[in-house]
Coordinates of C-alpha atoms and ligand atoms in Angstrom, one line a residue:
M1 CA 101.8 42.6 59.8
G2 CA 103.0 44.8 62.7
I3 CA 101.5 48.0 63.9
L4 CA 103.8 50.2 61.9
E5 CA 102.9 48.5 58.7
E6 CA 99.2 48.6 59.6
L7 CA 99.6 52.4 60.3
A8 CA 101.2 52.9 56.9
A9 CA 98.6 50.8 55.1
K10 CA 95.8 52.7 56.6
E11 CA 97.5 56.0 56.1
I12 CA 97.5 56.8 59.7
K13 CA 100.4 58.8 61.0
R14 CA 102.6 57.4 63.7
R15 CA 102.3 60.6 65.6
D16 CA 98.5 59.9 65.9
F17 CA 99.3 56.5 67.3
V18 CA 101.7 58.1 69.9
K19 CA 98.9 60.6 70.7
L20 CA 96.6 57.7 71.5
C21 CA 99.3 56.1 73.7
T22 CA 99.7 59.5 75.5
A23 CA 96.0 59.7 76.1
V24 CA 95.9 56.2 77.5
A25 CA 98.8 57.0 79.9
A26 CA 97.0 60.2 81.0
A27 CA 93.7 58.5 81.4
F28 CA 95.2 56.1 83.9
S29 CA 97.3 59.0 85.6
L30 CA 100.6 57.4 84.6
P31 CA 103.9 59.3 84.4
A32 CA 104.6 61.1 81.1
G33 CA 107.3 58.6 80.0
F34 CA 104.8 55.7 80.2
A35 CA 103.3 56.7 76.9
Q36 CA 106.5 55.6 75.2
D37 CA 106.3 52.3 77.1
I38 CA 102.7 51.8 75.9
A39 CA 103.7 52.5 72.3
L40 CA 106.6 50.1 72.4
A41 CA 104.7 47.4 74.2
T42 CA 101.7 47.7 71.8
E43 CA 104.0 47.6 68.8
K44 CA 105.7 44.5 70.1
A45 CA 102.5 43.0 71.3
M46 CA 100.7 43.7 68.0
K47 CA 102.5 40.8 66.5
K48 CA 100.7 38.4 68.9
P49 CA 98.4 39.7 71.5
P50 CA 95.8 36.9 71.4
V51 CA 92.2 37.8 72.2
V52 CA 89.4 35.3 72.6
W53 CA 86.0 37.0 72.4
L54 CA 83.0 34.9 73.6
E55 CA 79.4 35.9 73.3
G56 CA 76.8 34.5 75.8
Q57 CA 73.3 35.9 76.2
D58 CA 73.8 39.1 74.1
C59 CA 72.4 41.1 71.3
A60 CA 75.9 41.6 69.7
G61 CA 75.5 45.3 70.4
C62 CA 78.9 45.6 72.0
S63 CA 80.6 44.1 68.9
E64 CA 78.5 46.4 66.8
S65 CA 79.6 49.4 69.0
L66 CA 83.3 48.5 68.3
L67 CA 82.8 47.9 64.6
S68 CA 80.8 51.0 64.0
T69 CA 83.4 53.6 64.9
I70 CA 83.5 56.5 62.5
N71 CA 86.4 56.3 59.9
P72 CA 89.1 53.7 60.3
S73 CA 89.8 55.3 63.7
I74 CA 93.0 54.5 65.7
A75 CA 90.8 52.7 68.2
E76 CA 89.5 50.5 65.4
L77 CA 93.0 50.0 64.2
V78 CA 94.2 48.7 67.5
L79 CA 91.3 46.3 67.7
D80 CA 91.8 45.2 64.1
T81 CA 95.4 44.4 64.7
L82 CA 94.9 42.5 67.9
S83 CA 95.1 38.8 67.2
I84 CA 91.4 38.0 67.7
R85 CA 91.5 34.3 67.5
Y86 CA 87.9 33.6 68.1
H87 CA 84.9 35.9 67.7
E88 CA 81.6 34.3 66.6
T89 CA 80.3 37.4 64.9
I90 CA 83.3 38.7 62.9
M91 CA 85.6 35.7 62.3
A92 CA 85.8 34.3 58.8
G93 CA 86.1 30.7 59.8
S94 CA 83.2 28.6 60.9
G95 CA 82.3 25.2 62.2
S96 CA 85.1 22.8 63.2
V97 CA 87.8 25.2 61.9
A98 CA 86.6 28.0 64.2
E99 CA 86.2 25.6 67.2
R100 CA 89.8 24.3 66.6
A101 CA 91.1 27.9 66.7
L102 CA 89.5 28.3 70.1
E103 CA 90.8 25.0 71.4
D104 CA 94.3 25.8 70.2
T105 CA 94.3 29.2 71.8
I106 CA 93.0 27.9 75.1
K107 CA 95.8 25.3 75.1
E108 CA 98.4 28.1 74.6
G109 CA 97.0 30.2 77.5
G110 CA 98.0 33.8 78.3
Y111 CA 95.3 35.4 76.2
V112 CA 92.9 38.2 77.0
L113 CA 89.4 36.8 77.3
V114 CA 86.6 39.3 76.5
L115 CA 83.1 38.3 77.5
E116 CA 80.1 39.9 75.7
G117 CA 76.7 39.0 77.0
S118 CA 75.8 37.2 80.2
I119 CA 76.0 33.7 81.5
P120 CA 72.7 32.1 82.7
K121 CA 72.7 31.4 86.4
A122 CA 69.2 29.8 86.7
D123 CA 69.9 26.9 84.3
D124 CA 72.9 26.3 82.0
R125 CA 70.5 25.3 79.2
F126 CA 69.4 28.9 78.7
C127 CA 72.5 29.5 76.6
M128 CA 73.9 26.7 74.4
V129 CA 76.6 27.1 71.7
G130 CA 77.3 24.3 69.2
G131 CA 75.5 21.8 71.5
R132 CA 77.5 22.8 74.6
N133 CA 76.3 24.9 77.4
F134 CA 77.9 28.4 77.3
K135 CA 78.9 28.4 80.9
D136 CA 81.2 25.4 80.4
I137 CA 82.8 27.1 77.3
F138 CA 83.4 30.3 79.3
M139 CA 84.8 28.5 82.3
E140 CA 87.2 26.5 80.1
A141 CA 88.4 29.7 78.5
A142 CA 88.6 31.6 81.8
G143 CA 90.9 29.1 83.3
K144 CA 94.0 29.9 81.2
A145 CA 93.2 33.6 80.5
A146 CA 95.7 36.2 81.6
A147 CA 92.8 38.7 82.1
I148 CA 89.1 38.5 81.7
I149 CA 87.3 41.7 80.5
G150 CA 83.6 41.9 80.9
A151 CA 82.5 44.1 78.0
G152 CA 79.2 45.8 78.4
S153 CA 76.5 45.7 81.1
C154 CA 75.4 42.1 80.4
A155 CA 78.9 40.6 80.9
T156 CA 79.4 42.5 84.2
L157 CA 77.8 42.9 87.5
G158 CA 74.0 42.4 87.4
G159 CA 73.9 40.9 83.9
G160 CA 72.1 43.8 82.2
I161 CA 68.9 43.0 80.4
P162 CA 69.4 39.2 80.5
G163 CA 69.8 39.6 84.2
A164 CA 66.1 40.6 84.3
T165 CA 64.9 37.5 82.5
P166 CA 64.1 34.0 83.9
S167 CA 67.6 32.9 82.9
Q168 CA 69.1 35.2 85.5
G169 CA 72.1 36.2 83.4
R170 CA 75.1 37.4 85.3
G171 CA 78.5 38.7 84.4
A172 CA 81.9 36.9 84.4
I173 CA 82.8 37.9 87.9
E174 CA 80.0 35.8 89.4
F175 CA 81.5 32.6 88.0
V176 CA 85.3 32.8 88.2
S177 CA 87.2 31.8 91.3
D178 CA 90.0 34.3 90.8
R179 CA 88.0 37.6 90.7
S180 CA 91.2 39.6 90.5
K181 CA 91.6 38.6 86.9
V182 CA 88.3 40.3 86.0
I183 CA 88.1 43.9 84.7
N184 CA 84.5 45.1 84.3
L185 CA 83.7 47.7 81.6
P186 CA 79.9 48.1 82.0
T187 CA 77.6 50.3 79.9
C188 CA 75.1 49.3 77.3
P189 CA 76.9 48.9 74.9
V190 CA 80.6 48.9 75.9
K191 CA 82.4 52.1 75.0
P192 CA 85.2 51.4 72.5
S193 CA 87.6 54.0 73.9
R194 CA 87.4 52.3 77.4
L195 CA 88.0 48.9 76.0
V196 CA 91.0 50.0 73.8
A197 CA 92.6 51.9 76.7
T198 CA 92.2 49.0 79.1
I199 CA 93.6 46.4 76.7
M200 CA 96.6 48.7 75.9
Y201 CA 97.2 49.3 79.6
F202 CA 97.1 45.6 80.3
L203 CA 99.5 44.8 77.5
T204 CA 101.9 47.3 78.8
A205 CA 101.7 47.0 82.6
G206 CA 100.9 43.3 82.6
K207 CA 98.2 43.9 85.2
A208 CA 94.8 45.6 85.6
P209 CA 94.5 49.3 86.1
A210 CA 93.2 50.6 89.5
L211 CA 89.8 49.2 90.0
D212 CA 86.8 50.1 92.2
Q213 CA 84.7 47.7 94.4
Y214 CA 83.0 46.4 91.2
N215 CA 86.2 45.8 89.4
R216 CA 85.6 48.8 87.1
P217 CA 88.7 51.0 86.3
T218 CA 88.4 54.1 88.5
A219 CA 89.7 56.2 85.6
F220 CA 86.4 55.7 83.8
Y221 CA 84.0 55.0 86.6
G222 CA 85.3 57.2 89.4
T223 CA 83.0 60.1 89.0
L224 CA 79.3 60.5 89.5
I225 CA 77.3 61.5 86.4
H226 CA 75.2 63.9 88.5
D227 CA 78.3 65.8 89.6
N228 CA 79.4 66.5 86.0
C229 CA 76.0 66.9 84.3
P230 CA 75.4 70.2 82.4
R231 CA 71.8 70.1 83.6
R232 CA 73.0 70.2 87.3
N233 CA 72.2 73.9 87.5
H234 CA 68.6 73.2 86.7
F235 CA 68.5 70.5 89.3
E236 CA 69.8 72.9 92.0
K237 CA 67.0 75.3 91.0
S238 CA 64.4 72.5 90.9
Y239 CA 63.7 73.0 87.2
F240 CA 62.6 69.5 86.3
L241 CA 61.4 68.5 82.9
T242 CA 57.8 67.2 83.0
D243 CA 56.7 67.7 79.4
W244 CA 58.9 66.4 76.6
N245 CA 57.0 68.6 74.2
D246 CA 57.5 71.9 76.0
P247 CA 60.4 73.7 74.3
K248 CA 61.0 75.8 77.4
Q249 CA 61.9 72.7 79.4
K250 CA 64.3 71.3 76.8
D251 CA 67.4 71.7 79.0
Y252 CA 65.7 71.0 82.4
C253 CA 66.9 68.3 84.8
L254 CA 65.6 64.8 83.8
L255 CA 65.2 63.4 87.3
L256 CA 61.4 63.2 87.1
K257 CA 61.8 61.4 83.8
G258 CA 63.8 58.6 85.5
C259 CA 67.4 59.9 85.3
K260 CA 69.7 57.7 87.3
G261 CA 72.6 60.2 87.2
P262 CA 72.6 60.7 90.9
K263 CA 73.4 57.0 91.4
T264 CA 75.6 56.3 88.4
Y265 CA 79.4 56.4 88.2
A266 CA 80.8 56.8 84.7
D267 CA 82.7 59.5 82.7
C268 CA 79.9 59.9 80.1
P269 CA 79.5 63.6 80.6
Q270 CA 83.2 64.2 80.1
V271 CA 83.9 61.7 77.3
W272 CA 81.0 61.6 74.9
W273 CA 80.0 58.7 72.8
N274 CA 80.5 58.0 69.1
E275 CA 83.8 59.7 69.0
G276 CA 82.6 62.8 70.7
A277 CA 79.2 63.1 68.9
N278 CA 77.0 63.2 72.0
W279 CA 75.9 61.3 75.1
C280 CA 72.5 60.3 76.6
I281 CA 71.6 63.3 78.7
G282 CA 73.1 65.6 76.0
A283 CA 70.6 64.0 73.6
G284 CA 67.7 64.6 76.0
A285 CA 67.5 61.1 77.4
P286 CA 67.7 60.4 81.1
C287 CA 70.7 58.4 82.2
A288 CA 69.5 54.7 82.5
G289 CA 72.3 53.9 84.9
C290 CA 73.8 51.3 82.6
S291 CA 77.2 51.3 84.3
Q292 CA 75.7 50.3 87.7
P293 CA 75.1 46.8 89.2
E294 CA 71.4 47.7 89.5
Y295 CA 70.9 48.0 85.8
Y296 CA 68.6 46.7 84.3
A297 CA 66.1 45.1 86.7
G298 CA 66.8 47.4 89.6
F299 CA 66.4 50.5 87.6
T300 CA 63.1 49.9 85.8
P301 CA 60.9 51.5 84.7
L302 CA 63.6 53.5 83.0
Y303 CA 61.5 56.6 82.3
A304 CA 59.7 56.9 85.6
K305 CA 61.0 58.8 88.6
Q306 CA 62.3 56.4 91.3
D307 CA 61.4 56.9 94.9
T308 CA 64.9 56.2 96.0
I309 CA 66.3 59.1 94.0
D310 CA 63.4 61.5 94.5
A311 CA 64.6 65.1 94.3
G312 CA 63.4 65.7 97.9
K313 CA 65.5 62.8 99.3
I314 CA 68.8 63.7 97.6
D315 CA 71.4 65.1 100.0
I316 CA 72.7 67.8 97.7
D317 CA 75.5 68.8 100.1
T318 CA 76.9 65.3 100.1
I319 CA 76.9 65.1 96.4
G320 CA 78.7 68.5 96.3
E321 CA 81.5 67.1 98.6
V322 CA 82.0 64.1 96.3
A323 CA 82.2 66.6 93.3
V324 CA 85.0 68.6 95.0
G325 CA 86.9 65.4 95.7
V326 CA 86.9 64.1 92.2
A327 CA 87.1 67.4 90.4
A328 CA 90.9 67.5 89.9
V329 CA 91.2 63.9 88.8
G330 CA 88.1 64.3 86.6
A331 CA 89.7 67.3 84.8
V332 CA 92.8 65.3 83.9
V333 CA 90.9 62.2 82.8
H334 CA 88.5 64.3 80.9
G335 CA 91.1 65.8 78.6
A336 CA 93.0 62.6 78.2
V337 CA 90.1 60.3 77.4
R338 CA 88.6 62.7 74.9
L339 CA 91.7 61.9 72.8
V340 CA 91.1 58.1 73.1
A341 CA 87.5 58.7 72.1
G342 CA 88.6 60.7 69.1
K343 CA 86.8 63.7 70.4
D344 CA 89.6 66.0 69.6
K345 CA 90.4 64.5 66.2
K346 CA 90.8 67.1 63.5
Ligands
SF4_401 S1 69.3 64.1 87.8 FE1 70.2 63.6 85.8 S2 69.6 65.3 84.3 FE2 69.4 66.0 86.5 S3 71.3 67.0 87.0 FE3 71.4 64.9 87.7 S4 72.4 63.7 86.1 FE4 71.7 65.6 85.2
SF4_402 S1 74.9 58.4 80.5 FE1 74.1 56.7 81.8 S2 72.8 55.4 80.4 FE2 74.1 56.7 79.1 S3 75.9 55.4 78.7 FE3 76.4 56.7 80.5 S4 75.9 55.4 82.3 FE4 74.8 54.5 80.5

């Protein structure tokens, strides 16, 4: 079934689909006409955009994040209608049937490989699937992949929580020879809107969007949380929360409670989670820095002030300059990605 039939079956209007495509184009700062290209490419590709989804050392939280979107959202629709050939958590097949589907897809080549969870660096035996070590399975799939997407903190950069264990889990980029094939989408878990927009961009453009030094799309990871935080005013006035139970402090800056916002690049303050419901600092929790390479081991303990980002040591003027530099881009991306996230959905 193609995308148009899927839209009709789920009673989703085509104009909403085009709205999503427009949002994707705007998120990546593409010319206006590119939205139509995205719509056409996605419609065409929907017939056969193969995706292989591998899970290494993970909690399946990133899969859960994608599957738990509210309503049959358009983001969910796009993911549903991708040809996911192999996904250990959601596929109907099992045993040799499932393994054959993986083998056949790998033989074909040209698929998007999504890695969820980390790959053990200390010893391959820390992660075995069906009697094989996971690193071999990943490397085999990585060889013929058109693109490799590291989904979530564990599959990217420092390996997230498994990176802090004796297995020394690490993300895809540490293992592949051609690092240019890797697109990293860290956060714990992966944010569905970022994954959907990245896949749609890749299907249309045939290449990765602009990436930063950690292979993260700059559209989503180009701004510092601290520069866009609604509690920034309290930070400037040195109103720091010290007592969770004091109602007067409820909106104070969370730096002394371990907030990593001054070191963390992500669009979380602009594009909230769970289809615009809220985000970490909005809910009163300090940013854990889950989009950064230091997460998890380098940022623990999560709820204690870190010396390296002590209020007295932060150069507020420098942070301000960064804020001015990204403000214009941030404003455009903010509006656009809200749509992908479903924030503006009626
Ligand atoms: S330290 Fe955290 S809570 Fe305080 S202003 Fe910065 S990002 Fe916001
Ligand atoms: S606000 Fe911080 S901890 Fe929360 S999802 Fe964004 S980067 Fe991760």
